[in-house]
Amino acid sequence: MAIPTDPILFDLDEAAALESAEAAGLSRGRLVLRRFLRRRLSVAGLAVLVFLFVLAFLGPYLSKWDYRSHDFNAFLEPPSWSHWFGTSQIGEDVYAQTLRGLQKSLIIGLLAALFSTGLAAVVGASAGYYGGWVERVLMWVVDLLLVLPGFLILAILSPTFRGRTWLLFVILLAGFSWMITARVVRGLSISLREREFVQAARFMGVPSWQIILRHLLPNMSSLLIIDATINVGGAILAETGLSYFGFGVQPPDVSLGTLIADGTRSALTFPWLFLFAGGLLITAVLAVSVVGDGLRDAFDPNAASPRGRL
Amino acid sequence: MARFLLRRLLNYAVLVALATTLGYFLAGTTLHPRSNYEGRNPPLSAASINRQLDDLNLNDHTPIAKRFGRWLGGVVHGDFGKTVTGDSVTAEMGRRIGVSLRLLVIGSFLGGLLGVGVGVLGAVRQYHFSDHASAVLSFVILSTPVFLVAVLLKLAALNLNQLTGVQLLDYTGEYTPGLSGGGAHLVLDRVRHLILPTLSIVLGQIAFYSRYQRNAMLDVLGSDFLRTAQAKGLRRNHALIKHGLRTALIPMATFFAYNFGLLVTGATFTEKIFGWHGMGEWFVDSVTTNDVNAVVTVTLFVAVLVLIAGMLSDLAYAALDPRVRIR
């Protein structure tokens, strides 16, 4: 393995830790994995997250009810043996609906986070690497998008994805949540740009886009992995928030947001309509943020996370 | 210093103008006021629909740039156009703006103050029970969307009211309509309505600021200048507040600007759920009724708020960090 060039890994303690790990025959990946496994809370968070995914994708097969079917013999019934989470006003099985919603919310959160971190990486690295007017224009776009909360723009744009695929929603969601990361990536790129290996590549005639993809971005992979993880939580919150108002996932499909919106109208008398969806939502976001925290510690034990450790 | 602030203000003003333009073009092309008139019984003639839409400056047959020019011409004179029902947007905004500002100002002020307090306590009493408890609580709150917090607060209030047998807390509207009685009675009524909505946004704010503040404070606690301050005879608490907290507050000024957009979004949910007729509720309703002028006006309002938050954060930065003032 080459000299660690990861700017996050830049302090001496970490370099020394890496050296001794290499001497013991451990790669950087193994070292990070070991550190992550040492944090019990983060491992628990990961376990919960895996469980939620399994539940969301396999759970529906355990019940005989489909999220679209209606049981005309059971309206607004509390949880029972035949309907584990109860039924809704029109006889829908809340268990089937909740799991379907969980599925949608998890997938949307995951994809949106990946897209948004990818976009942030490309934009930030280009701005930092090219400098000059490219940087000025890109950072200006970032500033402009930061003035307008993404929530407002997405709400305004919601008619465009009504009746279309939810993937469009994912792309728009990602399109308005990458700005702050892009700023951080730009900062890192500016300092990386001056490093010897980047200079060497440049003088050997490697095209700029290849330098960005092959030399800049891999060297901030730890930041990008952590950011993508944390973004999953943010994206789930954004998706459920928009869906709550009907600006996100459209019926007949459901997400945790639409379920909670439907359930809260009668939350005071029929709490089972939204409590399960709400509980799963909080659990999912909490698990993601605990995992993100653990990853940050594993990649860089010496840096304090901005939110502090749990 | 004045030049620095002036330059920032100019920069922000350009951004607000651009953001509003962007908002108008997006709303003008994606929302379809025409659909409000179609499918009526008896059906309206195309000419009559066009006439009504023209009157509201919402006709999608007119080029969007022309519509925008007409709207902008009005805005310069303080007229934000008409809603889809033909009322004045300006008058409606006048009714709603105070409701939102009350929520936002109290929310950001209380949230910032309490969040910083909790964060400092957590840092000073690191690894004590209170530190762990506030860490767990804020992680849970940060993982809970505002609309869920609001609904859970409503549930809790209902149970509390049932338990005590008195209507202690109210959770619909900002006051009881048609309430008679003296001034103090009315004020008390407003306060009772204010508690839960404020709580629903303040909790998230406290959680957010306390985490960052705790970290910033921990960084400062081990620093040399704090030890020097105590070595020259300052009492620990005095040194902590005068030298420690002041330095640790600097990063908070930046977070304040970033966080304000989130606060506005959160307040939208709060207004909608607690039935407050503020700007956020108006925005959500306007998107559903294809009310372009109202949507853009709220967008402008939010952009201006974010601008003010940004300026305040610049000012706080300058007040806390002398290096900025010299530049």
Short mmCIF file of N, CA, C and O in Angstrom, two decimals, chain B residues 106-120 205-206 209 213:
data_model
loop_
_atom_site.label_atom_id
_atom_site.label_comp_id
_atom_site.label_asym_id
_atom_site.label_seq_id
_atom_site.Cartn_x
_atom_site.Cartn_y
_atom_site.Cartn_z
N ILE B 106 -39.19 33.31 18.42
CA ILE B 106 -39.13 32.66 19.73
C ILE B 106 -38.40 31.33 19.61
O ILE B 106 -37.56 30.99 20.45
N GLY B 107 -38.68 30.59 18.54
CA GLY B 107 -38.07 29.27 18.37
C GLY B 107 -36.56 29.35 18.24
O GLY B 107 -35.84 28.63 18.93
N SER B 108 -36.06 30.27 17.38
CA SER B 108 -34.61 30.30 17.18
C SER B 108 -33.91 30.88 18.40
O SER B 108 -32.83 30.43 18.78
N PHE B 109 -34.56 31.86 19.05
CA PHE B 109 -33.95 32.48 20.22
C PHE B 109 -33.85 31.49 21.37
O PHE B 109 -32.78 31.21 21.90
N LEU B 110 -35.00 30.90 21.73
CA LEU B 110 -35.03 29.93 22.83
C LEU B 110 -34.14 28.73 22.52
O LEU B 110 -33.37 28.26 23.36
N GLY B 111 -34.27 28.22 21.27
CA GLY B 111 -33.52 27.03 20.89
C GLY B 111 -32.02 27.27 20.97
O GLY B 111 -31.28 26.45 21.52
N GLY B 112 -31.58 28.42 20.45
CA GLY B 112 -30.16 28.74 20.49
C GLY B 112 -29.65 28.88 21.92
O GLY B 112 -28.64 28.28 22.30
N LEU B 113 -30.43 29.62 22.72
CA LEU B 113 -30.01 29.89 24.09
C LEU B 113 -29.93 28.60 24.91
O LEU B 113 -28.91 28.28 25.52
N LEU B 114 -31.02 27.82 24.88
CA LEU B 114 -31.05 26.59 25.66
C LEU B 114 -30.06 25.57 25.12
O LEU B 114 -29.39 24.87 25.89
N GLY B 115 -29.94 25.51 23.77
CA GLY B 115 -29.01 24.56 23.18
C GLY B 115 -27.58 24.84 23.61
O GLY B 115 -26.85 23.92 24.00
N VAL B 116 -27.20 26.11 23.57
CA VAL B 116 -25.86 26.47 24.01
C VAL B 116 -25.68 26.13 25.49
O VAL B 116 -24.66 25.55 25.89
N GLY B 117 -26.70 26.42 26.28
CA GLY B 117 -26.63 26.11 27.71
C GLY B 117 -26.43 24.63 27.96
O GLY B 117 -25.52 24.21 28.69
N VAL B 118 -27.24 23.81 27.31
CA VAL B 118 -27.14 22.36 27.49
C VAL B 118 -25.78 21.86 27.02
O VAL B 118 -25.14 21.02 27.67
N GLY B 119 -25.31 22.42 25.89
CA GLY B 119 -24.02 21.99 25.35
C GLY B 119 -22.88 22.33 26.30
O GLY B 119 -22.00 21.49 26.55
N VAL B 120 -22.91 23.54 26.85
CA VAL B 120 -21.84 23.94 27.77
C VAL B 120 -21.86 23.07 29.02
O VAL B 120 -20.82 22.57 29.47
N GLN B 205 -34.06 22.30 17.83
CA GLN B 205 -33.01 23.31 17.87
C GLN B 205 -32.05 23.06 19.03
O GLN B 205 -30.84 23.14 18.87
N ILE B 206 -32.63 22.76 20.20
CA ILE B 206 -31.78 22.50 21.37
C ILE B 206 -30.86 21.32 21.07
O ILE B 206 -29.65 21.36 21.31
N TYR B 209 -28.05 22.45 18.47
CA TYR B 209 -27.01 23.34 18.98
C TYR B 209 -26.22 22.70 20.11
O TYR B 209 -25.02 22.93 20.23
N GLN B 213 -22.27 22.71 20.28
CA GLN B 213 -21.71 23.56 21.33
C GLN B 213 -20.87 22.73 22.30
O GLN B 213 -19.80 23.17 22.73
#
